[in-house]
Each structure stands twice: as structure tokens, then as C-alpha cells.
Coordinates of C-alpha atoms (C1' of nucleotides) in Angstrom, one line a residue:
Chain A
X1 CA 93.1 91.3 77.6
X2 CA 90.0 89.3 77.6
X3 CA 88.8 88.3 81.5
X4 CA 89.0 84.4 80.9
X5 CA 88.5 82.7 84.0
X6 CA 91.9 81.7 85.2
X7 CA 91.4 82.9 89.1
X8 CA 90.1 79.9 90.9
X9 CA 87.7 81.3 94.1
X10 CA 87.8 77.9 95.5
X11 CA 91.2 76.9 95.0
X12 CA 93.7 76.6 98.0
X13 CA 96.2 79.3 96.6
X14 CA 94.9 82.4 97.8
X15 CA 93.4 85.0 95.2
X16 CA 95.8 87.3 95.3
X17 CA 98.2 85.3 94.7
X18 CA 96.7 84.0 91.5
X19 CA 96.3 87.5 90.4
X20 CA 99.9 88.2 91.4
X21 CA 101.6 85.0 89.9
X22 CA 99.5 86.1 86.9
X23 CA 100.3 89.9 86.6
X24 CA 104.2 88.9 87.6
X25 CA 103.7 86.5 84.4
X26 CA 102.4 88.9 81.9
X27 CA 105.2 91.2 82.8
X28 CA 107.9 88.8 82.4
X29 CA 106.7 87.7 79.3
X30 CA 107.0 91.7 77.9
X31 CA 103.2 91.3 77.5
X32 CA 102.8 94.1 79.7
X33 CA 106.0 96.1 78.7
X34 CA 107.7 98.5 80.9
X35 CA 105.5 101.9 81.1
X36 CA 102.6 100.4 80.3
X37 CA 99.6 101.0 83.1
X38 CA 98.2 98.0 84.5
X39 CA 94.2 98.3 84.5
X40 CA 93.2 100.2 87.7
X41 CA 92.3 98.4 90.9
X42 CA 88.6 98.6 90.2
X43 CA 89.2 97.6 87.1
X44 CA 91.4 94.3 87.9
X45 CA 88.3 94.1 90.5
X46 CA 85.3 93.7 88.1
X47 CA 87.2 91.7 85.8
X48 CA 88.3 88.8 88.1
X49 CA 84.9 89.3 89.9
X50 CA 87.2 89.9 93.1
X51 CA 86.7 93.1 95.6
X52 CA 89.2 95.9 95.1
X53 CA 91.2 95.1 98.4
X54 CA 92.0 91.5 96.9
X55 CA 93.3 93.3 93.8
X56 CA 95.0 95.6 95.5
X57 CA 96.6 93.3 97.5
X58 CA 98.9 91.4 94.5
X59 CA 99.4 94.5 93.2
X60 CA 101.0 95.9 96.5
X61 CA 103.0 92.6 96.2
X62 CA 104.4 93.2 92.8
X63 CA 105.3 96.5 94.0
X64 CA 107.2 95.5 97.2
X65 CA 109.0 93.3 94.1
X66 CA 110.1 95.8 92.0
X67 CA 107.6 94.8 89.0
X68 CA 105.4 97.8 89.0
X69 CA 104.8 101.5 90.5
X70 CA 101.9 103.3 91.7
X71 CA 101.5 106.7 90.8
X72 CA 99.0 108.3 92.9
X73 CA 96.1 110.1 90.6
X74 CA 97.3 108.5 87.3
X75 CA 97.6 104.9 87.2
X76 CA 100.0 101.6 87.9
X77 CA 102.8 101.5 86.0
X78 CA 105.0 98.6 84.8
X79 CA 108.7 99.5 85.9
X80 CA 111.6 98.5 84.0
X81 CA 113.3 95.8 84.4
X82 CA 115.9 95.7 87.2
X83 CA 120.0 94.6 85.7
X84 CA 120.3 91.8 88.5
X85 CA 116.9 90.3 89.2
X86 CA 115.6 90.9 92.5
X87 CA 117.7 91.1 95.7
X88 CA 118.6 87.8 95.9
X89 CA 122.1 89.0 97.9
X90 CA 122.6 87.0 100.6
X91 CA 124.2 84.2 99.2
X92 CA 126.6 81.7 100.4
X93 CA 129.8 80.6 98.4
X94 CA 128.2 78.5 96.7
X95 CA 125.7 79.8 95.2
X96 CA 127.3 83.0 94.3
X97 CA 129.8 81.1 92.1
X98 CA 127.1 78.7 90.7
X99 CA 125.5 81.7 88.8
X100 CA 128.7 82.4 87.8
X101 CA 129.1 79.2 86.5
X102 CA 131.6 77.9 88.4
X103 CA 132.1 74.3 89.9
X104 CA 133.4 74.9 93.6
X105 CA 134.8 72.2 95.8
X106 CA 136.5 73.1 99.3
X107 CA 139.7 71.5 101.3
X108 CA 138.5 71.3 104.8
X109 CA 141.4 72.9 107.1
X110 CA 139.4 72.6 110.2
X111 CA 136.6 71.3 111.3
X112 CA 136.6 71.0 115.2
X113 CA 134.7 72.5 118.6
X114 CA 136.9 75.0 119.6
X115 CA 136.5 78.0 122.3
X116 CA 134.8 81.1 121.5
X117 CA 137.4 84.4 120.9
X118 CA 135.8 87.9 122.3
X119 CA 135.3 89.3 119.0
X120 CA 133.4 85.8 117.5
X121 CA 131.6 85.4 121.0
X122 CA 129.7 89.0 120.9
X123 CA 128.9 88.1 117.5
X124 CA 127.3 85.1 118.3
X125 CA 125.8 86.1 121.5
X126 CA 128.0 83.8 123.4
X127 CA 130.4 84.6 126.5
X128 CA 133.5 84.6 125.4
X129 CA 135.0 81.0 125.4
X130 CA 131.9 79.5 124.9
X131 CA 132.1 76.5 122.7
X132 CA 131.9 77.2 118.8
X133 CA 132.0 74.9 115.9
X134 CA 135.1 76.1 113.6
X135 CA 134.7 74.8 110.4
X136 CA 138.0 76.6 108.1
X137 CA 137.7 75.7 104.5
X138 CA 139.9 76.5 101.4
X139 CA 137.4 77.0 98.6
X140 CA 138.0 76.3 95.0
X141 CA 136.3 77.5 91.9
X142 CA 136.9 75.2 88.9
X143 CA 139.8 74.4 91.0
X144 CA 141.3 77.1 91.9
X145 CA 141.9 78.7 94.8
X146 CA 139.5 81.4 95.9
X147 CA 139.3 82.0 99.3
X148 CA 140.4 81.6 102.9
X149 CA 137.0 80.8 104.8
X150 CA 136.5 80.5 108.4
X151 CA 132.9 79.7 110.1
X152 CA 131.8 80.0 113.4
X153 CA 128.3 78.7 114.9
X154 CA 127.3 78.4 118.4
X155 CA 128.3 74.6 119.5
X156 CA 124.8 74.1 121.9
X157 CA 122.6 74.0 118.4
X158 CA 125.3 73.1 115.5
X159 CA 127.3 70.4 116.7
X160 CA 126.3 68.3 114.2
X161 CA 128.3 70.5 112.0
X162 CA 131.7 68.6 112.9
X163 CA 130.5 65.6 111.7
X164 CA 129.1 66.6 108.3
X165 CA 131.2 66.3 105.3
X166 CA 131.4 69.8 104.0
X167 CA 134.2 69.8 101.3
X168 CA 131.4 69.5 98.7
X169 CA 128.1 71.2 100.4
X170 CA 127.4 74.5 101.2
X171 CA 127.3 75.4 104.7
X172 CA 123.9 77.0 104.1
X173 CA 122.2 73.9 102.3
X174 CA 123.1 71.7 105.6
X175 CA 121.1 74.4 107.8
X176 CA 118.6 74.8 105.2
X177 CA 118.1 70.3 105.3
X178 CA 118.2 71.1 109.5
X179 CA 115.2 73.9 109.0
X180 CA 117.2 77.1 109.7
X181 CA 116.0 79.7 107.6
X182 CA 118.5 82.5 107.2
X183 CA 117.1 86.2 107.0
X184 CA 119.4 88.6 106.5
X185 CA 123.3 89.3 107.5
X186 CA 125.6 91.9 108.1
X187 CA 128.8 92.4 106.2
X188 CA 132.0 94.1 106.5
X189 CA 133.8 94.1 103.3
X190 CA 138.0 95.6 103.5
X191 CA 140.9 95.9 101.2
X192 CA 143.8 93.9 103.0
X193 CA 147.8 93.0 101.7
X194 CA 147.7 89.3 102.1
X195 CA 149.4 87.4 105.2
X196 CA 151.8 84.8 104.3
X197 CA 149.8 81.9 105.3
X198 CA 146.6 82.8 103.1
X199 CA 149.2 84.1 100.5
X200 CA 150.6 80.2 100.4
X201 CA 146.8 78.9 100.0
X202 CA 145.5 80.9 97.3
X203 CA 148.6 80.8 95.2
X204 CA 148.9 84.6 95.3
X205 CA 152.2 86.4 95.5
X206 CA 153.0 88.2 99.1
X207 CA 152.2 91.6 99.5
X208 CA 149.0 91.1 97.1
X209 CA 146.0 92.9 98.1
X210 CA 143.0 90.1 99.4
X211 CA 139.4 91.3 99.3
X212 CA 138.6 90.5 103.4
X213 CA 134.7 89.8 104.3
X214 CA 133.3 89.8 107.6
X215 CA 129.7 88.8 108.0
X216 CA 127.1 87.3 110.8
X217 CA 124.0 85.7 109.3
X218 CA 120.8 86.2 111.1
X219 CA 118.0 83.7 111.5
X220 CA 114.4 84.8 110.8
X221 CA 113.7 84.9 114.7
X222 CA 116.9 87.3 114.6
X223 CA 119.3 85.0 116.7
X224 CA 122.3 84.9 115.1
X225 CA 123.8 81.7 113.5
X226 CA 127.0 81.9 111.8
X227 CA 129.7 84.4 111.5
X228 CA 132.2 84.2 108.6
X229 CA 135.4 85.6 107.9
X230 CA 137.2 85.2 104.3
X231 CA 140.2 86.2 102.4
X232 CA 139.1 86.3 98.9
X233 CA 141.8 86.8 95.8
X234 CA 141.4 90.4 95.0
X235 CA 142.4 89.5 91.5
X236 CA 139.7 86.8 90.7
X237 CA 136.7 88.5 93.1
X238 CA 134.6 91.1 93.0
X239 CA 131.9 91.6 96.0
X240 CA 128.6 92.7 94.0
X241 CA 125.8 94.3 95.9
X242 CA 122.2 96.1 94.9
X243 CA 121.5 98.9 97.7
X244 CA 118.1 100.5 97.8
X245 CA 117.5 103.9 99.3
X246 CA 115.7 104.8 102.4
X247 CA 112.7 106.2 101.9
Chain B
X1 CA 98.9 100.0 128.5
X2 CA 95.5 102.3 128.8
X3 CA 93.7 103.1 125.7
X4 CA 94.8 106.6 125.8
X5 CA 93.1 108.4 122.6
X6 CA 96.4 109.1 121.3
X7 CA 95.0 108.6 117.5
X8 CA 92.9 110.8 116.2
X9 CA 90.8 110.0 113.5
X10 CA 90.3 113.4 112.1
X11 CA 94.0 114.3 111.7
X12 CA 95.6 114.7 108.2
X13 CA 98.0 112.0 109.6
X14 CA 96.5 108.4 107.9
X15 CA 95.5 106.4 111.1
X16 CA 97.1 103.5 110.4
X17 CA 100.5 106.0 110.2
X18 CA 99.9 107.3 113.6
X19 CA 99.7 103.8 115.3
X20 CA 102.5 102.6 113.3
X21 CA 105.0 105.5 114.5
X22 CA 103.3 104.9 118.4
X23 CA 104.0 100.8 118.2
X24 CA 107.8 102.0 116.5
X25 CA 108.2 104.6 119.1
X26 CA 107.0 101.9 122.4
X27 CA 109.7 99.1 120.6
X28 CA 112.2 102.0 120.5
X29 CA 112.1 102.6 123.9
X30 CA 112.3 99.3 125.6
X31 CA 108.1 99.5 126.4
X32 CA 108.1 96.7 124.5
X33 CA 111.0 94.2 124.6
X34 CA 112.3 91.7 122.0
X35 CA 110.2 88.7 122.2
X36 CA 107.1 90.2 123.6
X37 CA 103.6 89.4 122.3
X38 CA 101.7 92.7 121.0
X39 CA 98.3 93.1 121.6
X40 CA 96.5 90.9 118.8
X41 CA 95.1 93.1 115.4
X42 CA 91.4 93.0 117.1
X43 CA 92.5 94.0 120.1
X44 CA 94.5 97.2 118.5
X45 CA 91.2 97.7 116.5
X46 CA 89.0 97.9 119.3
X47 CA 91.7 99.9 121.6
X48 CA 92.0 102.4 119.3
X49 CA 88.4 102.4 117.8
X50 CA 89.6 101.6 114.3
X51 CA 88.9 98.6 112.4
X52 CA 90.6 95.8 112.0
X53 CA 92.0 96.2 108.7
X54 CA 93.6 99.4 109.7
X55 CA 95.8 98.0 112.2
X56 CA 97.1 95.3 110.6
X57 CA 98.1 97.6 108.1
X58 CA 100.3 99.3 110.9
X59 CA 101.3 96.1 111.9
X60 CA 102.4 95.0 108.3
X61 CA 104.6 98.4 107.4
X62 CA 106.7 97.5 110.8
X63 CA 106.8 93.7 110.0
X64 CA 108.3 95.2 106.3
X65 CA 110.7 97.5 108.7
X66 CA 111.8 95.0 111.0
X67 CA 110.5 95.6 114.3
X68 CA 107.4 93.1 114.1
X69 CA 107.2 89.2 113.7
X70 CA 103.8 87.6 112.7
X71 CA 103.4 83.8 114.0
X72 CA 100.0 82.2 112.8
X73 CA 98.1 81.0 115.4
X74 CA 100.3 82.4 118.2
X75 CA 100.7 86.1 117.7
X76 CA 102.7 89.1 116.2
X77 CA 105.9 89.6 118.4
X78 CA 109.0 92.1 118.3
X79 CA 111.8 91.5 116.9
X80 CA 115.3 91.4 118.2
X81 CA 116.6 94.4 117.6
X82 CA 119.0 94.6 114.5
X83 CA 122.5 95.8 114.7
X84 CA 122.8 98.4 112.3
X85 CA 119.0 99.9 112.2
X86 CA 117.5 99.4 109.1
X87 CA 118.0 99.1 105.6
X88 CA 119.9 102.7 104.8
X89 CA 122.5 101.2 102.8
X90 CA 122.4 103.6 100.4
X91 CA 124.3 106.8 101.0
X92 CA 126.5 109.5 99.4
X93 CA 129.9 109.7 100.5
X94 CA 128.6 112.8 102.7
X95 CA 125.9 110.6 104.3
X96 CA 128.1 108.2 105.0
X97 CA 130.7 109.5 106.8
X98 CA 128.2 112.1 108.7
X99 CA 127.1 108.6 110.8
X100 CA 130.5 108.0 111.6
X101 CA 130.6 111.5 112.9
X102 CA 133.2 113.1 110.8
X103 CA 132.9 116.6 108.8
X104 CA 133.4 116.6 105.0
X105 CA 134.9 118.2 102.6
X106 CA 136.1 117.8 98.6
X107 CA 138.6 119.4 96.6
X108 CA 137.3 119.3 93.0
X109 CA 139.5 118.1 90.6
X110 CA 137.8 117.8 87.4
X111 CA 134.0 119.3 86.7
X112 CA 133.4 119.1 83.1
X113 CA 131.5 118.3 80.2
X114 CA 132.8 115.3 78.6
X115 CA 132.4 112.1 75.9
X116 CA 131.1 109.0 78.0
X117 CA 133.6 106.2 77.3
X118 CA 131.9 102.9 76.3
X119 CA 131.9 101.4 79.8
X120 CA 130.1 104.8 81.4
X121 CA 127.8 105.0 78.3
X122 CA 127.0 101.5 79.0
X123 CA 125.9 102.0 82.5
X124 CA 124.1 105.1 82.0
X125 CA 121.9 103.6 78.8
X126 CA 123.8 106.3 76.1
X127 CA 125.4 106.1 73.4
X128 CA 129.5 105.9 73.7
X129 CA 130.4 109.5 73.3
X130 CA 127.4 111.3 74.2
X131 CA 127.8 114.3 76.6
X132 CA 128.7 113.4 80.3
X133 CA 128.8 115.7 83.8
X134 CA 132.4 114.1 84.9
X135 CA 132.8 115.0 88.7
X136 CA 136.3 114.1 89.9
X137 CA 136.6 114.9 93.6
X138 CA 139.2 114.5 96.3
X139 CA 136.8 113.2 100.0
X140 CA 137.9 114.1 102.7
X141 CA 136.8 113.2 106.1
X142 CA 138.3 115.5 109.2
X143 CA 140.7 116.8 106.8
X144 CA 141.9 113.8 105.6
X145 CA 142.2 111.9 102.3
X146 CA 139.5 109.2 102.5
X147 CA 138.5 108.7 98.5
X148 CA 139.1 109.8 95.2
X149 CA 135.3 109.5 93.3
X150 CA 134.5 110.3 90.1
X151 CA 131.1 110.8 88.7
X152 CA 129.6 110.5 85.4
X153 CA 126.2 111.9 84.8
X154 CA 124.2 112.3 81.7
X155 CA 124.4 115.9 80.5
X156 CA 120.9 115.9 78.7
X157 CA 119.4 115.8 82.2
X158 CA 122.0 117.1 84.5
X159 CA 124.5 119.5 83.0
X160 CA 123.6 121.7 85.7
X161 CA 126.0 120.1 88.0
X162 CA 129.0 122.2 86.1
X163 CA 128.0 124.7 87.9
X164 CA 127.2 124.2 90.9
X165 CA 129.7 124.1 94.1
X166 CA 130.8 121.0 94.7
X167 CA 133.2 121.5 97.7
X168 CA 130.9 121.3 100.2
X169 CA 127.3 119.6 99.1
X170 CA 126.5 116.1 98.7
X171 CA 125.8 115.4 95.2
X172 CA 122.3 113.5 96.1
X173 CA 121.6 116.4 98.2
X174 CA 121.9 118.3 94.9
X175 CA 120.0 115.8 93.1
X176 CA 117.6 115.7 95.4
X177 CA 117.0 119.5 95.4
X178 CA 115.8 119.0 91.1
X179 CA 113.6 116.6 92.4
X180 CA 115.5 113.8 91.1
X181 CA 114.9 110.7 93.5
X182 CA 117.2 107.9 94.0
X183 CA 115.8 104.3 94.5
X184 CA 118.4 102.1 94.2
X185 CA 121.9 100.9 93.5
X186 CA 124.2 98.4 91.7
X187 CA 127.3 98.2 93.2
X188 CA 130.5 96.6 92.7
X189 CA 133.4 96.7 95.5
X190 CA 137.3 94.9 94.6
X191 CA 140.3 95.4 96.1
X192 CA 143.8 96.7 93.7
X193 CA 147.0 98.1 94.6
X194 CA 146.8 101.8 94.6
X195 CA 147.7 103.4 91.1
X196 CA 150.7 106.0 91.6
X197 CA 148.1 109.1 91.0
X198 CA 146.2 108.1 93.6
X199 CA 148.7 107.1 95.8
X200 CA 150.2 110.9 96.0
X201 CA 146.6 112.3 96.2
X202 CA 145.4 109.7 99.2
X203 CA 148.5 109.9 101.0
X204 CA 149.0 106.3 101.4
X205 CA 152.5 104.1 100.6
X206 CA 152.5 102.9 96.8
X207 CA 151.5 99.3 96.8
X208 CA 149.7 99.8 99.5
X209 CA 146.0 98.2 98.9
X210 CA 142.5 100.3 98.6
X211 CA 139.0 99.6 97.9
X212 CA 137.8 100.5 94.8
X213 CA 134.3 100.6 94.1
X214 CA 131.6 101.2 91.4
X215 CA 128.7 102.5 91.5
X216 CA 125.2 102.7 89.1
X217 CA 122.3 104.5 90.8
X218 CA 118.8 104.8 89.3
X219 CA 116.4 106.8 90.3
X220 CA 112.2 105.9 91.5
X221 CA 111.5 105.3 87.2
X222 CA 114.5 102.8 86.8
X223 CA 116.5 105.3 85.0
X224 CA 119.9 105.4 85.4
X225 CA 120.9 108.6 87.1
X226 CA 125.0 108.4 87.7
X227 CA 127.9 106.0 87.3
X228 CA 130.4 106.4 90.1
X229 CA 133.9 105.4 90.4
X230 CA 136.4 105.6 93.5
X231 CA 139.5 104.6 95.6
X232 CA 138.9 104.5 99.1
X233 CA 141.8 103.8 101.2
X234 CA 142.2 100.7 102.6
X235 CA 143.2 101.8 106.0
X236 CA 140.7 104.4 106.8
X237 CA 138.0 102.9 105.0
X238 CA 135.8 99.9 104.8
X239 CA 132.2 99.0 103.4
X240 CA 129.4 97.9 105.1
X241 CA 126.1 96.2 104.1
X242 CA 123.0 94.4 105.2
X243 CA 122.1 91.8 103.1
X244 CA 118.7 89.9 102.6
X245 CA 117.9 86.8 102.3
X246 CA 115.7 85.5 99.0
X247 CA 113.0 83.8 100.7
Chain C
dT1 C1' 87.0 75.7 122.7
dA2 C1' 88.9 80.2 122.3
dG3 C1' 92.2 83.1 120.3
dT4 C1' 95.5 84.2 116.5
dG5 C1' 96.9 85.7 112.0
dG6 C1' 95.4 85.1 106.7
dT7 C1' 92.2 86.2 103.5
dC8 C1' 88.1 88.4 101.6
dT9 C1' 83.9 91.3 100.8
dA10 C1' 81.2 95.4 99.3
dG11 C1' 80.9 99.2 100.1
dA12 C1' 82.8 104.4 101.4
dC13 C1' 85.2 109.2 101.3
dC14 C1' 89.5 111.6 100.2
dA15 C1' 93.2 114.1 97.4
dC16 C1' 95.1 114.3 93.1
dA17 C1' 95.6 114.2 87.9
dC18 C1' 93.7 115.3 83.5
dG19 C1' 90.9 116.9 79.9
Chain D
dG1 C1' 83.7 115.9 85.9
dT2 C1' 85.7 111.4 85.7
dG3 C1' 89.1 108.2 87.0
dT4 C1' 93.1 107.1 89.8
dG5 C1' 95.3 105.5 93.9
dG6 C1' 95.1 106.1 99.4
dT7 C1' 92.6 105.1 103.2
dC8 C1' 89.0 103.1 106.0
dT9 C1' 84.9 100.3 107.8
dA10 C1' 82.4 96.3 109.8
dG11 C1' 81.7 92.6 109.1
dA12 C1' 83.0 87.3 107.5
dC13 C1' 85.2 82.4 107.1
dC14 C1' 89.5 79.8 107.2
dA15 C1' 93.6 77.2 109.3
dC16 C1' 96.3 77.0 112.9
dT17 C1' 97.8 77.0 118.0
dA18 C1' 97.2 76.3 122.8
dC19 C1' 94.7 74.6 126.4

DNA sequence: TAGTGGTCTAGACCACACG
DNA sequence: GTGTGGTCTAGACCACTAC
């Protein structure tokens, strides 16, 4: 690896990110293939004329992503490649059926102001009858039916949710255009027989099993924003998760 | 807050450790509420008489856990506190069910050595055929049927799971015990009607639905450690998650 | 203007791995 | 012993925020 001078002291993008965008780019491209060790830090150091702390820095990065592993006394390590990339999990409907290449398209059932029910409310962080936007939604996959969805956001900063058209955008692209960033959620995920009325919907015999998900979606500040319930078609869905250990 | 010398510089414990588990413990207990500012890094550095770089590092491990908020300009401020605390998502069976504060137990059912069938094989990087641990266990939780789970291990690295009790243990606590560390998980969950086997076994109605799930865990090196497969019943049983949003 | 986090330097000592 | 990552220091300049 010769030490060509692609790391740019004076550019804007910080150094370590250079090094990192680089090092991330070498290992995608299998020039660096899993099990190889990365030169050390002081290594990486001298040849981008950087200190060791700068260096160490994009590599801790590339750790924290899954690209490489330190092993303390021996070296860095390239790490295999991971079956899904990344952890790219929270994912609204939309774009969990684009990667599977699916066209989606929704039938808006209800899209209204309505009052908050306990169970919604201490999700939210509301008192209990405290006005919610209720946006229900049949959502298709290359038209057909795939789930029951039902959305509830705080009325006093969504509002202008009842006047969007959502039967072709994803919930999470209209916050995203209004500058909420979503963090993380927490989901509940059960094994249901279907009720009649979602039964009708999806096109499913009675009795069927339904795939239920409950889930509240956090904001990066940590105030809550949305919380979802869906009947999904057992026989067309599977819920797909990566779980990382505790250290 | 005094400047009490609670770190101590010539401990084994890195310094940087010690004032990460004293800001953890202060959030823990309410000293220092959601939304509050902390003190700023130079003012933990000169506090504490440790440099600047050492507290941020403090500050960065419980801004990767959660607890801590960085705002540029402004200030590094705690965090809501999240529902379910952190990301342990991924547990044994045992584990599990030992938050939810029920005793468990497992009647064995099958603990052989067997020929991985092309789908296990797959998942565990063999070749179809090659020798597998096969674990097939009854769960139960307070005496009764939660899960039937069956695992599938490679024999080259594990066949010393034929012998070992599996009534009681947890089989990462075994694992764990040969030093084999578990990083992370892919993870599948669908809903079915119960097959009649398991029905009798779970002591739940035929037709009645349950959660079936699927499971490839990999250990700290990427390698694929154990392919898991089981029925949870629907009505005891659901599955729970954090998820993260890509940012 | 003063304070904050974001980045960076050029050193240092340590424990551990390996030959 | 040499090389590795793990930790730490005592400064520095920057962009941004708030007043």
C-alpha cells in the first residue's frame, strides 16, 4: 500500500473521517480481506503524517461499524462481513418492502384528530384523551394486501399529518421533510388468530394466524413521536431482526 | 456537586472508567435528571484533575449507552431515560425469562449427533451433511410449556454439548464457560398455526397460533456459532426489541 | 465575547503477545 | 526485546451558541 497523499489536512472533512471513508473503502472493495491486519495505529500515523489519536480515531469508528476488531497485543483485524449490512433496523413500511422489492401503495381508512385511549396516551406521554392524530392505513405490496396499520402522534406537533396525502408516502419521509429525526423504537411483536374485520381487509381466511406489531418510535431528544400498531399476514411476512449482545 | 477525589489515578480501574460509572451511577439515581446540562468536558477535567481528553472519553462511552446527549455549542445533557434499559436484546431463552421473573426448566428431547440438513448447513457455513450438535428441548417457565427450541451446532467445535446436562443450564452459559463469546444475532420471527406435535407438547388447542422463530448467532470473530429453531406459544409468549435507527 | 463541543498534536507509560 | 493496542497528558485551533 503505497502512502499516496489522498488525506487532505486542510480540507473541511475532518481527517479521520478521510482515513475512515478510506479504510471502510478498501475493505469493501475485498482489498483488505477479512482476517487481514490493518497496519497498526502508529503505523496508519506515519504514513498519513497524522498523530496516532487521529488514526485511532477512524479506526474506533470502523469498529463501532462492525468493519474491523481490535485485538489487544496483536493487531487490527478486518472482520468478516456481516449477512444483512449494518443495523439498519428501524425501518418503516416502506422501506422494509422497497429492499424487498416491492411497490407499496396504502388505502387510507382513517385519517382524523381523534382522543387519546389510556394505553396510546402513556405511550405517547399524553393524559389520556389528549388529542392524537389517527392515521389507519391498509398497506399494499404489489397490490396486495399486507397489513392493518394504525398510527398515532401527538396532535399539538403533528397536526399537519391530517392533511397530508399519505396513501403513497411513508409516514417517516413526511417527518423526515418536517426535520424529525427518528432514533430508535421499541417493539412488541405477537402471534395473533385474525379478527373478522382485519380478516376481510387482508383477504385472509378467519381463524388465520396475523403477525401483530406494536411499536413507539423515539426522537433523538428521546420524546416520543409515533406509536404503531399492525396486523401483518402471517403467511406473506416475516419480522427480521439483527440482535447484538451485551457486552 | 464538590470535587470529592472519588477518582483515583493510581487505581488499576482506567480513569476515564471510574468517572464514566460515577456520571452512570448520579443519572441512575435521579442526581441528575433528564434534560440537565452536565458540567462541560473542561470542567470534568479540571474537577477531577484529569485532562481533557479523558473525560470526554467518559462522556463518549455513555453518549454510545444512552444516558448522554452532546449539543455543539450548548452542552452535553442527559437523556430521557429509555424504557427498556439498554440494548440487551440478546438473550438465551434462560435469560429471558429470568427478567420476567420466572424459574426455568427443560425437558430434553433429542441431544444427538446428527447430518446438518441443507438449510442448517447453510446458516452455520458447512457443508450439507456434515456433523451437527441437534438440541431439541421442551422450555418451560414456572412449570409450564412456553417453547419447543431446537439447536444445531457445529460438532467440529462443539460436540461437547452431547454431554453435558441440559435440563437446567442455559446453553450460552455453557458456551460461555469454553470461552466461546457471542456478538450478535440474525433473527427471524413469523407467526404459523401450531403443527399437531407441538400442539400436544405446548399444551395449547390445535390451530391455535404461535410464534415461531429462527435464530443464527455468531460469535466476537463472525463465525457462526448455532442455528436455532422454536415454537413459542402465542398466548404466553411475545418478543420484544429495541430497534435503531440508521443515521 | 465567553463558553461549548469537535478535532488534532506529539509525545508518554502500561500490559500483553510473540519470537 | 520489539510491536501492539489501551490509556493519558497538556496543550491547541475551529465552528457554533448565547448573550
Amino acid at each position: 500500500m503505497a502512502a499516496s497523499a489522498i488525506v487532505d489536512k486542510l480540507a473541511p472533512t475532518p481527517i479521520y473521517v478521510q482515513l475512515r471513508d478510506l479504510l471502510r473503502a478498501q475493505i469493501e472493495r475485498s482489498e483488505l480481506p477479512p482476517g487481514t491486519r490493518i497496519p497498526s495505529e502508529r503505523d496508519l500515523a506515519e504514513r498519513w503524517g497524522i498523530s496516532r489519536m487521529t488514526a485511532r480515531a477512524a479506526v474506533t469508528q470502523l469498529i463501532d461499524e462492525g468493519y474491523l476488531r481490535r485485538v489487544p497485543g496483536k493487531g487490527t483485524f478486518v472482520q468478516r462481513p456481516r449477512v444483512l449490512q449494518s443495523l439498519q433496523t428501524l425501518t418503516s413500511f416502506t422501506e422494509d418492502m422497497r429492499t424487498r422489492g416491492k411497490a407499496t401503495r396504502a388505502r387510507v381508512l382513517e385519517q382524523v384528530i381523534a382522543e387519546a385511549a389510556p394505553v396510546v396516551a402513556a405511550r405517547l406521554g399524553l393524559e389520556p384523551g389528549a388529542p392524537v392524530v389517527k392515521l389507519r392505513r391498509l398497506r399494499l405490496a404489489d397490490e396486495e394486501p399486507m397489513c392493518v396499520e394504525t398510527a398515532y402522534l401527538a396532535a399539538s406537533r403533528f397536526s399537519f399529518l391530517v392533511k397530508e396525502d399519505m396513501t403513497r408516502q411513508s409516514l417517516y419521509a413526511v417527518l423526515g421533510r418536517r426535520g424529525v429525526e427518528l432514533a430508535w423504537a421499541d417493539q412488541r411483536v405477537e402471534a395473533l388468530r385474525v379478527r373478522a374485520g382485519e380478516a376481510a381487509m387482508l383477504g385472509i381466511p378467519r381463524q388465520a394466524p396475523v403477525l401483530r406489531t406494536e411499536r413507539t418510535t423515539y426522537d433523538r431528544e428521546g420524546r416520543p413521536v409515533e406509536h404503531i400498531q399492525s396486523f401483518y399476514r402471517a403467511d406473506r411476512y416475516t419480522f427480521n431482526v439483527r440482535l447484538f449482545r451485551r457486552r
